[in-house]
Tab-separated table of C-alpha atoms in Angstrom:
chain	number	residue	atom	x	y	z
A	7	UNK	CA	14.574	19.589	6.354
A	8	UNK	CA	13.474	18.059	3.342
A	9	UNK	CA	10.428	19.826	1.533
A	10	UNK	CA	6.848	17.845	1.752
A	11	UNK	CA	4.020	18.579	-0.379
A	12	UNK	CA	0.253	18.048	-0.579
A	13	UNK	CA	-0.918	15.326	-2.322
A	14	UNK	CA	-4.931	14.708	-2.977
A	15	UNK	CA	-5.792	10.672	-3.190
A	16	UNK	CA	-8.197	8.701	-3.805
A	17	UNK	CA	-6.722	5.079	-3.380
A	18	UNK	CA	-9.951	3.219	-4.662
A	19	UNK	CA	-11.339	2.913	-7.767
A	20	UNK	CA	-12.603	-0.268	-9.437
A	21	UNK	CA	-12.711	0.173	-13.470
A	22	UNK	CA	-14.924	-1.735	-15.938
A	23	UNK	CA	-12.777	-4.786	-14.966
A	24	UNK	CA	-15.290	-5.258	-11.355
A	25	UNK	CA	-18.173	-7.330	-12.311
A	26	UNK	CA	-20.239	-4.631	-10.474
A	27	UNK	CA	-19.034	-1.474	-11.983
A	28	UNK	CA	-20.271	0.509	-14.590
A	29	UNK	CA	-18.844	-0.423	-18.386
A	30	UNK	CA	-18.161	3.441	-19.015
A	31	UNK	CA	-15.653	3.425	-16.178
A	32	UNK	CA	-12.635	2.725	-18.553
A	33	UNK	CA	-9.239	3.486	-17.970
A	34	UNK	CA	-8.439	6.117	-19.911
A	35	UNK	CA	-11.749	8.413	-18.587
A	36	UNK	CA	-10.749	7.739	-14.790
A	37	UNK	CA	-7.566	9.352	-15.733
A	38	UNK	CA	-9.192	12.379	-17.514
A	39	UNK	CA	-11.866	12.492	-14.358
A	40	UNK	CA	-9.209	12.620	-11.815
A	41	UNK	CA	-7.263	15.247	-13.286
A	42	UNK	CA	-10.628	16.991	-13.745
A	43	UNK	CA	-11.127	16.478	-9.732
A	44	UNK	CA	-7.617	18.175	-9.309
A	45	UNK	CA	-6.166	14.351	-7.355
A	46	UNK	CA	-3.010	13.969	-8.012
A	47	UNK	CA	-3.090	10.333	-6.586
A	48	UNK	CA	-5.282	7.346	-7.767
A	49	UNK	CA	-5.156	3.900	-7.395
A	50	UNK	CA	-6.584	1.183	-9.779
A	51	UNK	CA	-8.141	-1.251	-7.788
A	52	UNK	CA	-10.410	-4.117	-9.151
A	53	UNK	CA	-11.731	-7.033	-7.261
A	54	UNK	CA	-9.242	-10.059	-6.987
A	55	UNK	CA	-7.760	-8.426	-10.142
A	56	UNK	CA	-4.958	-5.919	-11.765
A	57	UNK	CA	-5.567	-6.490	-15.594
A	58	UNK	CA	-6.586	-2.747	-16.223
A	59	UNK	CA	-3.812	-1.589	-14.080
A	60	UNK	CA	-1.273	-0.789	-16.779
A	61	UNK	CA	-3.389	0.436	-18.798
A	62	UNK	CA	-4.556	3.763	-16.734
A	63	UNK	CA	-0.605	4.043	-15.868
A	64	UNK	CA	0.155	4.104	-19.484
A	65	UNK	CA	-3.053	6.377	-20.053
A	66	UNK	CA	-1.733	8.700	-17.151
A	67	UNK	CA	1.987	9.237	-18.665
A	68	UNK	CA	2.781	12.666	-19.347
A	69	UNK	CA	-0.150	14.033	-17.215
A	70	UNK	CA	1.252	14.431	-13.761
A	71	UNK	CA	-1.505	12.199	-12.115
A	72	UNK	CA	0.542	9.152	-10.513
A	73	UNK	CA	-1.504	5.484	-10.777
A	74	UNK	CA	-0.749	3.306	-8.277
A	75	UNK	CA	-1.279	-0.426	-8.836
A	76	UNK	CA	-3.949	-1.898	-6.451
A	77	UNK	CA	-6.016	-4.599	-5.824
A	78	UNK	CA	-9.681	-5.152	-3.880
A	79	UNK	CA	-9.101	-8.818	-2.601
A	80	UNK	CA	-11.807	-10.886	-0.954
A	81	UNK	CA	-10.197	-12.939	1.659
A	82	UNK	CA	-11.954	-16.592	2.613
A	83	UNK	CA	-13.719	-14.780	5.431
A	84	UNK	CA	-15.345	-12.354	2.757
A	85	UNK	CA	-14.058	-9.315	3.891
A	86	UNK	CA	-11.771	-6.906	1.739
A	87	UNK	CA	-8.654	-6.124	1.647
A	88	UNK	CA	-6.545	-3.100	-0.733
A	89	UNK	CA	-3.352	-3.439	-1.688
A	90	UNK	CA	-1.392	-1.129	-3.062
A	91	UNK	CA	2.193	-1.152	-4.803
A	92	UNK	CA	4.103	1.493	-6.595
A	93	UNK	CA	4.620	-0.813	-9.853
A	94	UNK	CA	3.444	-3.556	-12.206
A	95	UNK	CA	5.377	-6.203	-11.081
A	96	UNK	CA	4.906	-6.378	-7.500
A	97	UNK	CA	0.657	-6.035	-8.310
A	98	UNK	CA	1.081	-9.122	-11.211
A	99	UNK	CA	2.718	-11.462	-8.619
A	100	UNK	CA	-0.038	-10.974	-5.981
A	101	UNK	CA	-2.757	-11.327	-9.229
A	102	UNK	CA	-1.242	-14.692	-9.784
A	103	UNK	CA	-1.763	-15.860	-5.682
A	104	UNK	CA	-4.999	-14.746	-6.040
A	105	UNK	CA	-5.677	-16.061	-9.315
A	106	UNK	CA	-4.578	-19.833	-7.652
A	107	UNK	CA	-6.587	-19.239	-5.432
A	108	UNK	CA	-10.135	-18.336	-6.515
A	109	UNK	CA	-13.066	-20.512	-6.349
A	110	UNK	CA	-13.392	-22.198	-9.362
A	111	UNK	CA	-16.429	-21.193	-11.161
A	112	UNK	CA	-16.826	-18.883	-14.473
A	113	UNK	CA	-17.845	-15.215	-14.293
A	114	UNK	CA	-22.057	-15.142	-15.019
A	115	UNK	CA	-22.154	-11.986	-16.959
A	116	UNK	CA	-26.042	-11.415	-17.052
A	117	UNK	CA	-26.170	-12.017	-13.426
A	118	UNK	CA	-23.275	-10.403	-12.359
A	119	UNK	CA	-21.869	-7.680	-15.016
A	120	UNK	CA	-18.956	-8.103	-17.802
A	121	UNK	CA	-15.276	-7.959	-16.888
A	122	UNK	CA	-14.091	-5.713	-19.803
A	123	UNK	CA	-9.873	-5.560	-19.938
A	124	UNK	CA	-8.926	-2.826	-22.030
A	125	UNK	CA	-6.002	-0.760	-22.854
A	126	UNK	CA	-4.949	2.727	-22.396
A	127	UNK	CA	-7.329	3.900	-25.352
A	128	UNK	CA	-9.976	2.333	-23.836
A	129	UNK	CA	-9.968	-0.766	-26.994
A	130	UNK	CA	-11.472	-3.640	-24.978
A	131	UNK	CA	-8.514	-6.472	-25.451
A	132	UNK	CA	-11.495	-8.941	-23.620
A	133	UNK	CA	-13.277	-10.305	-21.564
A	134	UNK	CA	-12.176	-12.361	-18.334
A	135	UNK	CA	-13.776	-15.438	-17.439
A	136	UNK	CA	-12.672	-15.787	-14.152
A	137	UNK	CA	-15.306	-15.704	-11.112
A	138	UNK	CA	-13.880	-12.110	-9.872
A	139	UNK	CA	-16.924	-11.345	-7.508
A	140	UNK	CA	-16.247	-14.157	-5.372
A	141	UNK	CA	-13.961	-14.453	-2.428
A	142	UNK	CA	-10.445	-15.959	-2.594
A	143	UNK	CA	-9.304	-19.370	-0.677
A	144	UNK	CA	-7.101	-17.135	1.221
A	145	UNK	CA	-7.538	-15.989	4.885
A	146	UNK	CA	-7.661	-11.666	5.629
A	147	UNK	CA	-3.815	-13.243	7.564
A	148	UNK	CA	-2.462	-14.411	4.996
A	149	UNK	CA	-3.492	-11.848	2.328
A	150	UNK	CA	-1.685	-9.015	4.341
A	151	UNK	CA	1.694	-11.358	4.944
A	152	UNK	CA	1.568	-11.346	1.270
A	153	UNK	CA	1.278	-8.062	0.203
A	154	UNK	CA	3.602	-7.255	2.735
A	155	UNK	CA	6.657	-9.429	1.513
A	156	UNK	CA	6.116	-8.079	-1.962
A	157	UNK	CA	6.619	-4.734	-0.500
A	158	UNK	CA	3.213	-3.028	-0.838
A	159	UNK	CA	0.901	-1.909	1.427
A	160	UNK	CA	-2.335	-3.006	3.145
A	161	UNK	CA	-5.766	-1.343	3.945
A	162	UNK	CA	-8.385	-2.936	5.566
A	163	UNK	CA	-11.226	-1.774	3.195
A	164	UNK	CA	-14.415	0.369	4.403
A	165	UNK	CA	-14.662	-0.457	7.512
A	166	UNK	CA	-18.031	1.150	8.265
A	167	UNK	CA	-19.616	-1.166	5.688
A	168	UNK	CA	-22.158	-3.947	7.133
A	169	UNK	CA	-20.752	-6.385	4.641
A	170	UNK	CA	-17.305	-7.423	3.254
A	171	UNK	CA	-15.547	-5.274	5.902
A	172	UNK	CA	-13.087	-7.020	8.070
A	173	UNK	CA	-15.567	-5.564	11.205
A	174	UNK	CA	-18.770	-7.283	9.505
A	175	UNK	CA	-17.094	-10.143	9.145
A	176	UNK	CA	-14.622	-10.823	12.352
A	177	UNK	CA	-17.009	-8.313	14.790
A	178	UNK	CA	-13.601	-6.242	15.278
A	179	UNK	CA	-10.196	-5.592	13.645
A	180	UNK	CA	-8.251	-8.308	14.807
A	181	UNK	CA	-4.765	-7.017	16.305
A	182	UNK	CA	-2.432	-9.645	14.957
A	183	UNK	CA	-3.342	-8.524	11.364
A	184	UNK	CA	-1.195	-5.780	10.223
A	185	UNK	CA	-2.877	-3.176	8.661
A	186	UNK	CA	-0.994	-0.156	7.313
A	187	UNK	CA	-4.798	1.563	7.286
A	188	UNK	CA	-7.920	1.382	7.535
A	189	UNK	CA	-10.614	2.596	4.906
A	190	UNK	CA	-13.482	5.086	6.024
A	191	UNK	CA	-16.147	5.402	3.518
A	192	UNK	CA	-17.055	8.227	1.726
A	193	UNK	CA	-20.643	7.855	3.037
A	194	UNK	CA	-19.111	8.402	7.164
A	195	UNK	CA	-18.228	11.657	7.887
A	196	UNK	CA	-15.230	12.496	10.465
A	197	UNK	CA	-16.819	13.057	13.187
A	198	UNK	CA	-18.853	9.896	13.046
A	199	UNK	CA	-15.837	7.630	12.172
A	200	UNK	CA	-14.127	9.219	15.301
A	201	UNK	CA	-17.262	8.555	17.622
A	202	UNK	CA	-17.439	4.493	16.072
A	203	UNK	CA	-14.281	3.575	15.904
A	204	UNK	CA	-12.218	5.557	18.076
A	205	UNK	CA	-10.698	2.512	19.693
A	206	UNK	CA	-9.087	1.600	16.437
A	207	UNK	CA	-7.282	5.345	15.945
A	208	UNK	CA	-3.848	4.073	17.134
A	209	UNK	CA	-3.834	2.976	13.310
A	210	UNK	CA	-4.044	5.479	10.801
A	211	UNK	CA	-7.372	5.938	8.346
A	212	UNK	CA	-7.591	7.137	5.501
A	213	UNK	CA	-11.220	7.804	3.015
A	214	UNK	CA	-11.592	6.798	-0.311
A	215	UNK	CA	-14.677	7.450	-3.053
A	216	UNK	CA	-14.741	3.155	-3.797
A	217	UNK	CA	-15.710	4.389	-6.852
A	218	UNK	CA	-17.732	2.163	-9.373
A	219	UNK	CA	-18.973	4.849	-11.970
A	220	UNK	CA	-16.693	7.735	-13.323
A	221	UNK	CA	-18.979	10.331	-11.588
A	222	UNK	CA	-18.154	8.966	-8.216
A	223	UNK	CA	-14.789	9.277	-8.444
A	224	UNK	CA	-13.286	12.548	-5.865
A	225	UNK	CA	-16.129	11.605	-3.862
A	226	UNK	CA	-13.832	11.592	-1.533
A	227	UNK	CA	-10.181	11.991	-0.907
A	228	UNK	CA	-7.200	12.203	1.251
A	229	UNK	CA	-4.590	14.481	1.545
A	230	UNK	CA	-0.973	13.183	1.963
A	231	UNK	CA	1.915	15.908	3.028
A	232	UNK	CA	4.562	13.523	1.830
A	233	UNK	CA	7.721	14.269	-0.644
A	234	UNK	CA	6.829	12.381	-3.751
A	235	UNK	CA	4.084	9.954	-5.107
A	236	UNK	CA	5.143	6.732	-3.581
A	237	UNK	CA	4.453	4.050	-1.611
A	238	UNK	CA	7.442	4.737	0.489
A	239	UNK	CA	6.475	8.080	1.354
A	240	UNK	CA	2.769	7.175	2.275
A	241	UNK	CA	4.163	4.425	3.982
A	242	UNK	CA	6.115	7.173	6.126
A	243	UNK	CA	2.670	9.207	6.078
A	244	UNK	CA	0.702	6.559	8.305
A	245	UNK	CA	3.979	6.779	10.769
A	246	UNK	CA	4.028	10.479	10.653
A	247	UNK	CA	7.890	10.376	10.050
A	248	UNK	CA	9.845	13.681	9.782
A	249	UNK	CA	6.357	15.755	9.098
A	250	UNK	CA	4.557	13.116	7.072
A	251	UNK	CA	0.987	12.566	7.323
A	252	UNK	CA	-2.227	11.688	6.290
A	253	UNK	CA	-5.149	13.795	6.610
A	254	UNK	CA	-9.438	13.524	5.266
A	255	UNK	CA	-12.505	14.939	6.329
């Protein structure tokens, strides 16, 4: 019987790289938050972007707290998507699909908000250009194929939300898209979720703080009785293999 532990998550957090969220949310203070929260899980995950990725990973070495690489994408159909891999390099090749595939256009920074990149230390490196808010030319299908055959997994994102869910924006979760979870906001509690969406609990949910300021972060979490920090093993969670699961709320 192998031994499982407890694992507290919170799987989205956007950093001063999202047009929308607040400059002081830097990589290197989300690290020193979470471990302040007591989550030994995070994940990094900026619209249509992973530029601030390594940095939190390098600003979490030594510390215990495991960063996982993520992503927020917009799909053509404007609802989000996360997607989450264990390392740099499967996160940078799904950054450059998206990248191809943004509408063209240049971030508006007094309408919209900077896109600071920074490094571990919190130095801004720059500033990027690119139109992050908007959606990419890609369709909610084709973004979960993707992140699938790079070998990361997929989360349909707040699902409760009136806008850029996949339910505000198909009217239901469409069965032929594979999600490996769905997303519960922090703002639903349990026992609503369970009376709006119970015909969706035959795939697993998890909750998530979506946090865009450093004091929302542990807003709220899930707990993961997996073996180690990966996305194997919360891969396994969702399927409740051999004792794994996934628990909030």
């Amino acid at each position: 019987m192998e031994t499982l532990r407890t694992f507290k998550a919170d799987l989205h957090i956007h950093t001063c790289l999202s047009p929308c969220a607040d400059i002081g949310i830097t990589p290197s203070t989300i690290v020193k938050r979470a471990i302040e929260k007591g989550i030994d899980i995070i994940a990094v995950t900026d619209h249509n972007s992973a530029e601030n990725t390594a940095a939190a990973k390098k600003a979490a070495e030594g510390t215990g707290l495991t960063v996982l690489a993520g992503m927020e994408i917009a799909s053509s159909e404007e609802a989000h998507i996360l997607a989450l891999f264990d390392d740099i390099e499967g996160i940078m090749r799904l950054q450059d699909i998206v990248y191809m595939n943004l509408m063209p256009g240049k971030n508006d920074e007094k309408r919209f908000g900077y896109q600071i990149v920074a490094d571990e230390n919190d130095v801004v490196l720059g500033f990027n250009k690119r139109l992050l808010i908007g959606a990419a030319l890609l369709t909610a299908h084709s973004i979960v194929k993707i992140i699938h055959l790079f070998g990361g997994l997929a989360i349909a994102s707040h699902i409760d939300r009136s806008f850029f869910s996949v339910i505000s924006q198909f009217g239901f979760i469409p069965e032929d898209i594979k999600f490996d979870a769905l997303e519960i906001s922090f703002r639903l509690s349990r026992e609503e979720a369970e009376r709006k969406f119970r015909e969706y609990n035959h795939i697993p949910w998890i909750s998530a703080s979506d946090s865009h300021r450093i004091d929302d972060i542990g807003a709220r979490t899930s707990t993961f009785f997996i073996k180690e920090p990966t996305i194997a093993e919360l891969s396994s969670a969702f399927k409740n293999i051999d004792g794994r699961k996934v628990e909030w709320g």
